[in-house]
Amino acid sequence: MAAPSAIPRRGLFIGGGWREPSLGRRLPVVNPATEATIGDIPAATAEDVELAVSAARDAFGRDGGRHWSRAPGAVRSKYLKAIAAKIKDKKSYLALLETLDSGKPLDEAAGDMEDVAACFEYYADLAEALDGKQRAPISLPMENFESYVLKEPIGVVGLITPWNYPLLMATWKVAPALAAGCTAVLKPSELASLTCLELGGICAEIGLPPGVLNIITGLGTEAGAPLASHPHVDKIAFTGSTETGKRIMITASQMVKPVSLELGGKSPLIVFDDVDIDKAVEWAMFGCFANAGQVCSATSRLLLHEKIAKRFLDRLVAWAKSIKISDPLEEGCRLGSVVSEGQYQKIMKFISTARCEGATILYGGARPQHLKRGFFIEPTIITNVSTSMQIWREEVFGPVICVKEFRTEREAVELANDTHYGLAGAVISNDLERCERISKAIQSGIVWINCSQPCFVQAPWGGNKRSGFGRELGQWGLDNYLSVKQVTKYCSDEPYGWYRPPSKL
């Protein structure tokens, strides 16, 4: 597919329409595969955040919520299904924008757009089903009381999303928030905002009520921080780095504001000696090299049983050499560029530090020789790693896998859990009982057996420890944006009788 000569110039999407940022500033958009500037996006500030939150607040309460927050779920479902249909219609164009913005292979971006549409459809169905789950009765021990539960939208929500799956990660928050009846202000990463701005155009096309979804772009310090601290935002949902997540928690705590956080990871993949090696090698590669390793759940710590380690690594290197690294618009590309020059430099520093600390760069660790421009990094395999090394302990967020050997199941589990993070983990073995034992022992919110990285909108996603808390996707994702209200009624015609009535004399 040919790249367009220019990307669309969008403003901030506030109150159902487009407007220029208050200070008139814009940020350049750089294609990471060519290093060429291909356009710009608006740079919002606190003043723009104020306008967006005000629009969302107005939309939430307009006419007592009749048009959105208190409307039947079927009403909201109709809009979500219309968004999904538009995503499908524009799939090729949106995928192209995503590739130009983030550097991921076009095939991966097209798959992301399919997942975006499926996510909106899924939460459209949950929105419609929500009405039937209202007034769920509670069994009480006293016959003269009746009680039931209402699930109500939590209010105006601030959604701060990352650059690795720009539109998909936004959709994981936008779709359930809107299904629940919340109104939202979405702030995507300044490194990849194009498709999120296009989502604003789609919302305008389908006639989403003004202010239900507002989209602001800009720097985290200038737009994200004012959104997180805004007193009229009822909840913050954030996906990104652990350090930024900490700051959001501190800010939200000042107002006792709920947050849900999906943060970093350093996930293990344990491979035992009873496996089909090539089959396991492909999962190891997919677990760390897909999306150029820019995946929070990447299984970037590879734990190999000592009996197969040598053969496994020989095959892993052979497979890694066969990956097509190219301009992400080329057919068959399986490894594009990383998202920015800053990310490229950060990853290369990790590799350099690993070498200085005594690790071995078994394969990769450099720019591919045939690509002179763009932020490309070879798939990198690092061995002779100790548990004190930075490469073992810190999230790289690039196509870099570090390897350790183990002898026993107990040792494998101890190595797997030797991390501050707890997003995901995986085990590959033909012994399914062993896999089940390990799935219980790994301290993470997600465990994969005989695979790595499958993700389904129906299944919960989220982590433990410094990987955050709260769950996205599935029914759990909808619950993120609902508050639970108990309603209890006294049903007897008789007085309650706790106090003696006063004399009538």
Coordinates of C-alpha atoms in Angstrom, one line a residue:
M1 CA 0.0 0.0 0.0
A2 CA 1.3 3.4 -1.0
A3 CA 1.8 6.0 1.8
P4 CA -0.3 9.2 1.5
S5 CA 1.6 12.3 0.6
A6 CA 0.3 13.9 3.8
I7 CA -1.6 12.8 6.8
P8 CA -4.9 14.6 7.8
R9 CA -4.5 17.7 9.9
R10 CA -6.7 17.4 12.9
G11 CA -7.5 19.6 15.9
L12 CA -8.5 18.5 19.4
F13 CA -11.8 16.7 19.5
I14 CA -13.8 18.4 22.2
G15 CA -17.6 18.6 22.6
G16 CA -18.3 16.8 19.3
G17 CA -16.2 19.1 17.1
W18 CA -12.7 20.1 16.2
R19 CA -10.8 23.0 17.7
E20 CA -7.2 24.2 17.6
P21 CA -5.2 24.0 20.9
S22 CA -5.5 27.1 23.1
L23 CA -1.9 28.1 22.6
G24 CA -1.9 27.2 18.9
R25 CA 1.1 24.8 19.3
R26 CA 1.5 21.6 17.4
L27 CA 3.9 18.7 17.7
P28 CA 5.7 17.0 14.7
V29 CA 4.7 13.5 13.6
V30 CA 7.8 11.5 12.5
N31 CA 7.6 8.3 10.6
P32 CA 10.0 6.1 12.6
A33 CA 10.7 3.9 9.6
T34 CA 12.0 6.8 7.5
E35 CA 12.7 9.5 10.1
A36 CA 10.7 11.9 7.9
T37 CA 8.3 14.4 9.4
I38 CA 4.9 13.6 7.9
G39 CA 2.6 16.1 9.7
D40 CA 1.7 17.3 13.1
I41 CA -0.8 17.0 16.0
P42 CA -2.2 19.6 18.4
A43 CA -0.4 20.2 21.7
A44 CA -3.0 20.6 24.3
T45 CA -2.5 22.3 27.7
A46 CA -4.4 22.6 30.9
E47 CA -6.8 25.1 29.3
D48 CA -7.8 22.6 26.7
V49 CA -8.1 19.9 29.4
E50 CA -10.5 22.2 31.2
L51 CA -12.6 22.5 28.1
A52 CA -12.6 18.8 27.4
V53 CA -13.6 17.9 31.0
S54 CA -16.3 20.5 31.0
A55 CA -17.7 19.0 27.8
A56 CA -17.6 15.5 29.3
R57 CA -19.3 16.7 32.5
D58 CA -22.0 18.4 30.5
A59 CA -22.6 15.3 28.4
F60 CA -22.8 13.1 31.5
G61 CA -25.5 15.1 33.2
R62 CA -27.4 16.6 30.2
D63 CA -31.1 16.4 30.7
G64 CA -30.6 14.3 33.8
G65 CA -28.5 11.8 31.9
R66 CA -31.4 10.9 29.7
H67 CA -29.3 11.0 26.5
W68 CA -26.3 9.0 27.7
S69 CA -25.4 8.1 31.3
R70 CA -29.0 7.0 32.3
A71 CA -30.1 6.0 28.8
P72 CA -31.0 2.4 28.2
G73 CA -27.9 0.3 27.4
A74 CA -29.4 -0.5 24.0
V75 CA -29.0 3.2 23.1
R76 CA -25.3 3.2 23.9
S77 CA -25.0 -0.2 22.2
K78 CA -26.2 1.3 18.9
Y79 CA -23.5 3.9 18.9
L80 CA -20.8 1.4 19.8
K81 CA -21.9 -0.9 17.0
A82 CA -21.9 2.1 14.6
I83 CA -18.3 2.9 15.6
A84 CA -17.3 -0.7 15.0
A85 CA -18.8 -0.7 11.5
K86 CA -16.9 2.5 10.6
I87 CA -13.7 1.0 11.9
K88 CA -14.2 -2.0 9.6
D89 CA -15.0 0.3 6.7
K90 CA -11.8 2.3 7.3
K91 CA -9.6 -0.7 8.3
S92 CA -7.0 -0.3 5.5
Y93 CA -6.7 3.4 5.9
L94 CA -6.5 3.3 9.7
A95 CA -3.9 0.5 9.5
L96 CA -1.8 2.6 7.2
L97 CA -1.9 5.6 9.5
E98 CA -1.0 3.3 12.5
T99 CA 2.0 2.0 10.6
L100 CA 3.2 5.4 9.5
D101 CA 2.9 6.7 13.1
S102 CA 4.3 3.8 15.0
G103 CA 6.6 1.8 12.6
K104 CA 4.8 -1.5 13.1
P105 CA 4.3 -3.9 10.2
L106 CA 1.2 -3.2 8.1
D107 CA -0.1 -6.7 8.7
E108 CA 0.1 -6.2 12.4
A109 CA -1.6 -2.9 12.2
A110 CA -4.4 -4.4 10.1
G111 CA -4.9 -7.1 12.7
D112 CA -5.0 -4.4 15.4
M113 CA -7.9 -2.7 13.6
E114 CA -9.8 -6.0 13.4
D115 CA -9.4 -6.2 17.2
V116 CA -10.5 -2.6 17.7
A117 CA -13.8 -3.3 15.8
A118 CA -14.3 -6.6 17.8
C119 CA -13.8 -4.8 21.1
F120 CA -16.4 -2.1 20.3
E121 CA -18.8 -4.9 19.2
Y122 CA -18.2 -6.9 22.4
Y123 CA -18.9 -4.0 24.7
A124 CA -21.9 -3.0 22.6
D125 CA -23.4 -6.4 23.6
L126 CA -22.5 -5.9 27.2
A127 CA -24.0 -2.5 27.3
E128 CA -27.3 -3.9 26.0
A129 CA -27.1 -6.8 28.5
L130 CA -26.5 -4.4 31.4
D131 CA -30.2 -3.3 31.7
G132 CA -31.2 -6.9 32.4
K133 CA -28.7 -7.2 35.2
Q134 CA -30.0 -4.1 37.1
R135 CA -31.9 -4.5 40.4
A136 CA -30.2 -7.9 41.1
P137 CA -31.8 -9.0 44.3
I138 CA -29.8 -9.7 47.5
S139 CA -30.9 -12.4 49.9
L140 CA -31.3 -11.0 53.4
P141 CA -31.9 -12.7 56.7
M142 CA -34.8 -10.4 57.7
E143 CA -38.1 -10.8 55.9
N144 CA -39.2 -7.2 56.5
F145 CA -36.4 -5.9 54.3
E146 CA -35.8 -6.2 50.5
S147 CA -32.5 -5.2 48.9
Y148 CA -31.1 -5.0 45.4
V149 CA -28.1 -3.6 43.5
L150 CA -27.9 -1.0 40.8
K151 CA -24.8 -0.6 38.6
E152 CA -24.2 3.0 37.6
P153 CA -21.6 4.8 35.5
I154 CA -18.8 6.1 37.7
G155 CA -18.9 9.5 35.9
V156 CA -16.4 11.4 33.8
V157 CA -13.3 9.3 33.3
G158 CA -9.8 10.3 32.1
L159 CA -8.2 7.7 29.8
I160 CA -4.4 7.9 29.3
T161 CA -3.1 5.4 26.8
P162 CA 0.3 4.3 25.3
W163 CA 1.9 4.3 21.9
N164 CA 2.6 0.6 21.3
Y165 CA -0.9 -0.2 20.2
P166 CA -2.3 3.3 19.8
L167 CA -5.9 2.8 18.8
L168 CA -6.3 -0.7 20.3
M169 CA -5.1 0.3 23.8
A170 CA -7.4 3.4 23.6
T171 CA -10.3 1.1 22.6
W172 CA -9.7 -1.2 25.6
K173 CA -10.7 1.8 27.7
V174 CA -13.1 3.8 25.5
A175 CA -15.4 1.0 24.6
P176 CA -16.2 -0.3 28.2
A177 CA -16.3 3.3 29.6
L178 CA -18.9 4.3 27.0
A179 CA -20.8 1.0 27.4
A180 CA -21.1 1.7 31.1
G181 CA -22.5 5.1 30.5
C182 CA -19.5 7.2 31.4
T183 CA -18.3 10.1 29.4
A184 CA -14.6 10.3 28.7
V185 CA -11.5 12.4 27.9
L186 CA -9.0 10.3 26.0
K187 CA -5.3 11.4 26.1
P188 CA -3.2 9.2 23.8
S189 CA 0.6 9.2 23.7
E190 CA 2.1 12.1 21.8
L191 CA 4.3 9.5 20.0
A192 CA 1.4 7.9 18.2
S193 CA -1.9 9.8 18.2
L194 CA -3.1 9.7 14.6
T195 CA -5.6 6.9 14.7
C196 CA -7.0 8.1 18.0
L197 CA -7.7 11.5 16.4
E198 CA -9.4 9.6 13.5
L199 CA -11.6 7.9 16.1
G200 CA -12.9 11.4 16.9
G201 CA -13.8 11.8 13.2
I202 CA -15.7 8.5 13.3
C203 CA -17.6 9.6 16.4
A204 CA -18.6 12.8 14.6
E205 CA -19.7 10.8 11.5
I206 CA -22.0 8.4 13.5
G207 CA -23.5 11.3 15.5
L208 CA -22.2 10.3 19.0
P209 CA -23.8 12.9 21.4
P210 CA -21.4 15.9 21.8
G211 CA -19.0 15.6 24.7
V212 CA -19.5 11.9 25.3
L213 CA -15.9 11.2 24.0
N214 CA -13.3 14.0 23.9
I215 CA -9.8 13.5 22.5
I216 CA -6.9 15.7 23.4
T217 CA -3.3 15.2 22.3
G218 CA 0.0 16.6 23.6
L219 CA 2.7 16.0 26.1
G220 CA 2.2 14.1 29.3
T221 CA 3.4 17.0 31.4
E222 CA 1.2 19.5 29.7
A223 CA -2.0 17.5 29.0
G224 CA -1.8 14.2 30.8
A225 CA -0.9 15.6 34.2
P226 CA -3.7 18.2 34.2
L227 CA -6.2 15.5 33.3
A228 CA -5.0 13.2 36.0
S229 CA -5.3 15.9 38.7
H230 CA -8.6 17.5 37.5
P231 CA -11.1 17.7 40.3
H232 CA -14.1 17.0 38.0
V233 CA -12.6 13.7 36.6
D234 CA -14.1 10.9 38.6
K235 CA -11.6 8.2 37.7
I236 CA -8.3 7.8 35.8
A237 CA -7.5 4.6 33.8
F238 CA -3.8 4.5 32.7
T239 CA -1.7 2.2 30.7
G240 CA 2.0 3.0 30.5
S241 CA 5.2 3.0 32.5
T242 CA 5.4 2.1 36.2
E243 CA 7.0 5.4 37.1
T244 CA 4.2 7.4 35.5
G245 CA 1.7 5.2 37.1
K246 CA 3.2 6.0 40.5
R247 CA 2.8 9.7 39.9
I248 CA -0.8 9.2 38.8
M249 CA -1.6 7.3 42.0
I250 CA -0.1 10.0 44.1
T251 CA -2.1 12.7 42.3
A252 CA -5.3 10.7 42.5
S253 CA -4.8 10.0 46.2
Q254 CA -5.1 13.6 47.1
M255 CA -8.8 13.5 45.9
V256 CA -9.4 9.8 46.9
K257 CA -10.0 9.3 43.2
P258 CA -10.1 5.6 41.9
V259 CA -7.5 4.6 39.4
S260 CA -6.8 1.4 37.4
L261 CA -3.3 0.9 36.2
E262 CA -1.8 -1.4 33.6
L263 CA 1.9 -0.9 33.9
G264 CA 5.2 -2.5 32.9
G265 CA 6.3 -6.1 32.8
K266 CA 9.3 -8.4 32.7
S267 CA 7.5 -11.6 32.0
P268 CA 9.1 -15.1 32.0
L269 CA 8.7 -17.9 29.5
I270 CA 9.7 -21.3 31.0
V271 CA 10.5 -24.1 28.5
F272 CA 11.0 -27.6 29.7
D273 CA 13.0 -30.4 28.0
D274 CA 10.0 -32.4 26.7
V275 CA 8.9 -30.0 24.0
D276 CA 9.0 -29.8 20.2
I277 CA 11.9 -27.3 20.0
D278 CA 10.9 -25.5 16.8
K279 CA 7.3 -25.1 18.0
A280 CA 8.5 -23.6 21.3
V281 CA 11.1 -21.4 19.5
E282 CA 8.4 -19.8 17.4
W283 CA 6.4 -19.0 20.6
A284 CA 9.5 -17.6 22.2
M285 CA 10.0 -15.3 19.2
F286 CA 6.4 -14.2 19.0
G287 CA 6.4 -13.6 22.8
C288 CA 9.3 -11.0 22.5
F289 CA 9.8 -9.9 18.9
A290 CA 6.2 -9.2 17.8
N291 CA 5.5 -5.5 17.6
A292 CA 9.3 -5.1 17.9
G293 CA 9.1 -6.2 21.5
Q294 CA 7.1 -3.1 22.4
V295 CA 4.6 -5.1 24.4
C296 CA 4.0 -4.7 28.2
S297 CA 3.5 -8.5 28.6
A298 CA 6.4 -9.5 26.4
T299 CA 8.0 -12.8 27.7
S300 CA 11.4 -11.2 27.6
R301 CA 13.0 -13.5 30.2
L302 CA 13.5 -16.9 28.5
L303 CA 14.1 -19.8 31.0
L304 CA 15.4 -22.9 29.3
H305 CA 15.9 -26.4 30.8
E306 CA 19.6 -27.1 30.8
K307 CA 19.1 -30.3 28.7
I308 CA 17.8 -28.5 25.7
A309 CA 19.4 -25.0 26.1
K310 CA 22.1 -25.4 23.5
R311 CA 19.8 -26.9 20.8
F312 CA 17.1 -24.4 21.6
L313 CA 19.4 -21.4 21.3
D314 CA 20.9 -22.7 18.0
R315 CA 17.4 -22.9 16.6
L316 CA 16.3 -19.6 18.1
V317 CA 19.3 -17.9 16.3
A318 CA 18.4 -19.6 13.1
W319 CA 14.8 -18.5 13.3
A320 CA 15.7 -15.0 14.3
K321 CA 18.0 -14.7 11.2
S322 CA 15.0 -15.5 9.0
I323 CA 12.8 -12.7 10.3
K324 CA 12.1 -10.2 7.5
I325 CA 13.1 -6.7 8.8
S326 CA 12.1 -4.0 6.4
D327 CA 10.1 -0.9 5.8
P328 CA 6.8 -1.9 7.6
L329 CA 4.8 -1.2 4.4
E330 CA 6.6 -4.0 2.5
E331 CA 4.7 -7.2 2.1
G332 CA 5.9 -9.9 4.5
C333 CA 7.6 -7.5 7.0
R334 CA 7.7 -9.2 10.4
L335 CA 9.8 -6.7 12.3
G336 CA 9.4 -2.9 11.7
S337 CA 11.0 0.0 13.5
V338 CA 10.7 1.0 17.1
V339 CA 8.5 4.0 17.7
S340 CA 11.0 6.8 18.0
E341 CA 14.6 7.9 18.2
G342 CA 14.3 8.1 22.0
Q343 CA 13.1 4.6 22.2
Y344 CA 15.8 3.4 19.9
Q345 CA 18.5 5.0 22.0
K346 CA 17.0 3.6 25.2
I347 CA 17.0 0.0 23.8
M348 CA 20.6 0.3 22.5
K349 CA 21.7 1.5 25.9
F350 CA 20.2 -1.6 27.5
I351 CA 22.1 -3.8 25.1
S352 CA 25.3 -1.9 25.7
T353 CA 24.9 -2.1 29.5
A354 CA 24.3 -5.9 29.3
R355 CA 27.5 -6.3 27.4
C356 CA 29.4 -4.2 29.9
E357 CA 28.0 -6.2 32.8
G358 CA 29.3 -9.4 31.3
A359 CA 26.4 -10.8 29.3
T360 CA 26.9 -12.3 25.8
I361 CA 25.1 -10.8 22.8
L362 CA 24.4 -14.2 21.1
Y363 CA 22.7 -12.6 18.2
G364 CA 21.6 -9.1 17.0
G365 CA 22.1 -6.0 19.1
A366 CA 22.6 -3.6 16.3
R367 CA 21.0 -1.8 13.4
P368 CA 20.3 -4.1 10.4
Q369 CA 23.0 -3.4 7.8
H370 CA 20.6 -3.1 4.9
L371 CA 18.5 -0.3 6.6
K372 CA 20.4 3.0 6.8
R373 CA 17.5 5.1 8.0
G374 CA 14.7 4.5 10.5
F375 CA 14.8 3.3 14.1
F376 CA 15.4 -0.4 13.3
I377 CA 17.0 -2.9 15.8
E378 CA 17.8 -6.5 15.0
P379 CA 16.1 -9.1 17.1
T380 CA 18.5 -9.5 20.0
I381 CA 19.3 -12.6 22.1
I382 CA 21.4 -12.2 25.2
T383 CA 22.9 -15.1 27.2
N384 CA 25.2 -15.5 30.2
V385 CA 22.8 -13.3 32.2
S386 CA 22.9 -13.1 36.0
T387 CA 19.9 -12.1 38.1
S388 CA 21.6 -8.9 39.3
M389 CA 22.0 -7.5 35.7
Q390 CA 19.8 -4.6 34.5
I391 CA 18.8 -6.6 31.4
W392 CA 17.2 -9.2 33.8
R393 CA 15.5 -6.8 36.1
E394 CA 14.3 -3.9 34.0
E395 CA 11.8 -3.6 31.2
V396 CA 13.5 -3.0 27.8
F397 CA 10.4 -2.6 25.6
G398 CA 12.2 -3.6 22.5
P399 CA 13.1 -6.8 20.5
V400 CA 15.5 -8.1 23.2
I401 CA 15.3 -11.4 25.0
C402 CA 17.5 -12.5 27.8
V403 CA 18.2 -16.2 28.6
K404 CA 18.9 -18.3 31.7
E405 CA 19.1 -22.0 32.2
F406 CA 17.4 -24.0 35.0
R407 CA 17.7 -27.6 36.2
T408 CA 14.5 -28.2 38.3
E409 CA 10.9 -27.1 38.3
R410 CA 11.4 -25.4 41.6
E411 CA 14.3 -23.4 40.3
A412 CA 12.3 -22.4 37.2
V413 CA 9.5 -21.0 39.3
E414 CA 11.9 -19.1 41.6
L415 CA 13.6 -17.5 38.6
A416 CA 10.2 -16.7 37.0
N417 CA 9.1 -14.9 40.2
D418 CA 12.3 -13.1 40.6
T419 CA 10.9 -9.7 39.5
H420 CA 9.1 -6.7 40.8
Y421 CA 6.6 -7.1 38.0
G422 CA 3.7 -9.4 37.7
L423 CA 1.8 -8.9 34.5
A424 CA 2.2 -12.2 32.6
G425 CA 4.1 -15.5 32.5
A426 CA 4.2 -18.6 30.3
V427 CA 5.2 -22.2 30.4
I428 CA 5.8 -24.7 27.6
S429 CA 5.8 -28.4 28.3
N430 CA 4.0 -31.6 27.2
D431 CA 3.4 -32.4 30.9
L432 CA 0.0 -30.6 31.4
E433 CA -0.1 -31.4 35.1
R434 CA 3.3 -29.6 35.5
C435 CA 1.9 -26.7 33.4
E436 CA -1.1 -26.4 35.8
R437 CA 1.2 -26.4 38.8
I438 CA 3.3 -23.7 37.4
S439 CA 0.3 -21.6 36.3
K440 CA -0.7 -21.5 40.0
A441 CA 2.9 -20.8 41.2
I442 CA 3.7 -17.9 38.8
Q443 CA 2.9 -14.5 40.5
S444 CA 1.2 -12.8 37.6
G445 CA -2.2 -11.7 36.4
I446 CA -1.9 -13.7 33.2
V447 CA -0.4 -17.1 32.5
W448 CA -0.1 -18.8 29.1
I449 CA 0.3 -22.5 28.7
N450 CA 2.1 -23.8 25.5
C451 CA 1.9 -20.3 23.9
S452 CA 2.8 -16.7 24.5
Q453 CA 0.8 -13.5 24.0
P454 CA -2.7 -14.6 22.9
C455 CA -5.2 -12.0 23.8
F456 CA -9.0 -12.2 23.7
V457 CA -11.5 -9.5 24.4
Q458 CA -13.5 -11.9 26.5
A459 CA -10.7 -12.7 29.0
P460 CA -9.4 -10.4 31.8
W461 CA -6.1 -8.6 31.3
G462 CA -4.0 -7.0 34.1
G463 CA -1.2 -7.6 36.5
N464 CA 0.0 -7.8 40.1
K465 CA 2.9 -6.2 42.0
R466 CA 4.4 -3.3 40.1
S467 CA 2.5 -4.2 36.9
G468 CA -0.5 -2.4 38.4
F469 CA -4.0 -3.4 39.4
G470 CA -7.5 -3.6 38.0
R471 CA -8.5 -5.7 35.0
E472 CA -9.4 -4.7 31.5
L473 CA -11.3 -6.7 28.9
G474 CA -14.2 -9.1 29.5
Q475 CA -16.9 -8.3 32.0
W476 CA -14.1 -7.1 34.3
G477 CA -13.4 -4.2 31.9
L478 CA -16.9 -3.0 32.1
D479 CA -16.9 -3.3 35.9
N480 CA -13.9 -0.8 35.9
Y481 CA -16.3 2.0 34.9
L482 CA -19.4 1.0 37.1
S483 CA -20.1 1.9 40.7
V484 CA -22.3 -0.4 42.8
K485 CA -25.2 1.0 44.6
Q486 CA -27.1 -0.9 47.3
V487 CA -30.9 -0.1 47.6
T488 CA -32.7 -1.5 50.6
K489 CA -36.4 -1.1 51.3
Y490 CA -38.4 -1.7 54.5
C491 CA -41.4 -3.7 53.5
S492 CA -43.5 -4.2 56.7
D493 CA -46.6 -2.2 57.6
E494 CA -45.6 -2.4 61.2
P495 CA -43.3 0.1 63.0
Y496 CA -39.7 -1.0 63.2
G497 CA -40.0 -0.9 67.0
W498 CA -36.5 -0.1 68.1
Y499 CA -37.6 2.9 70.2
R500 CA -40.6 2.9 72.5
P501 CA -43.2 5.4 71.3
P502 CA -43.7 8.5 73.5
S503 CA -46.8 8.7 75.6
K504 CA -49.8 10.2 73.8
L505 CA -50.9 12.0 77.0

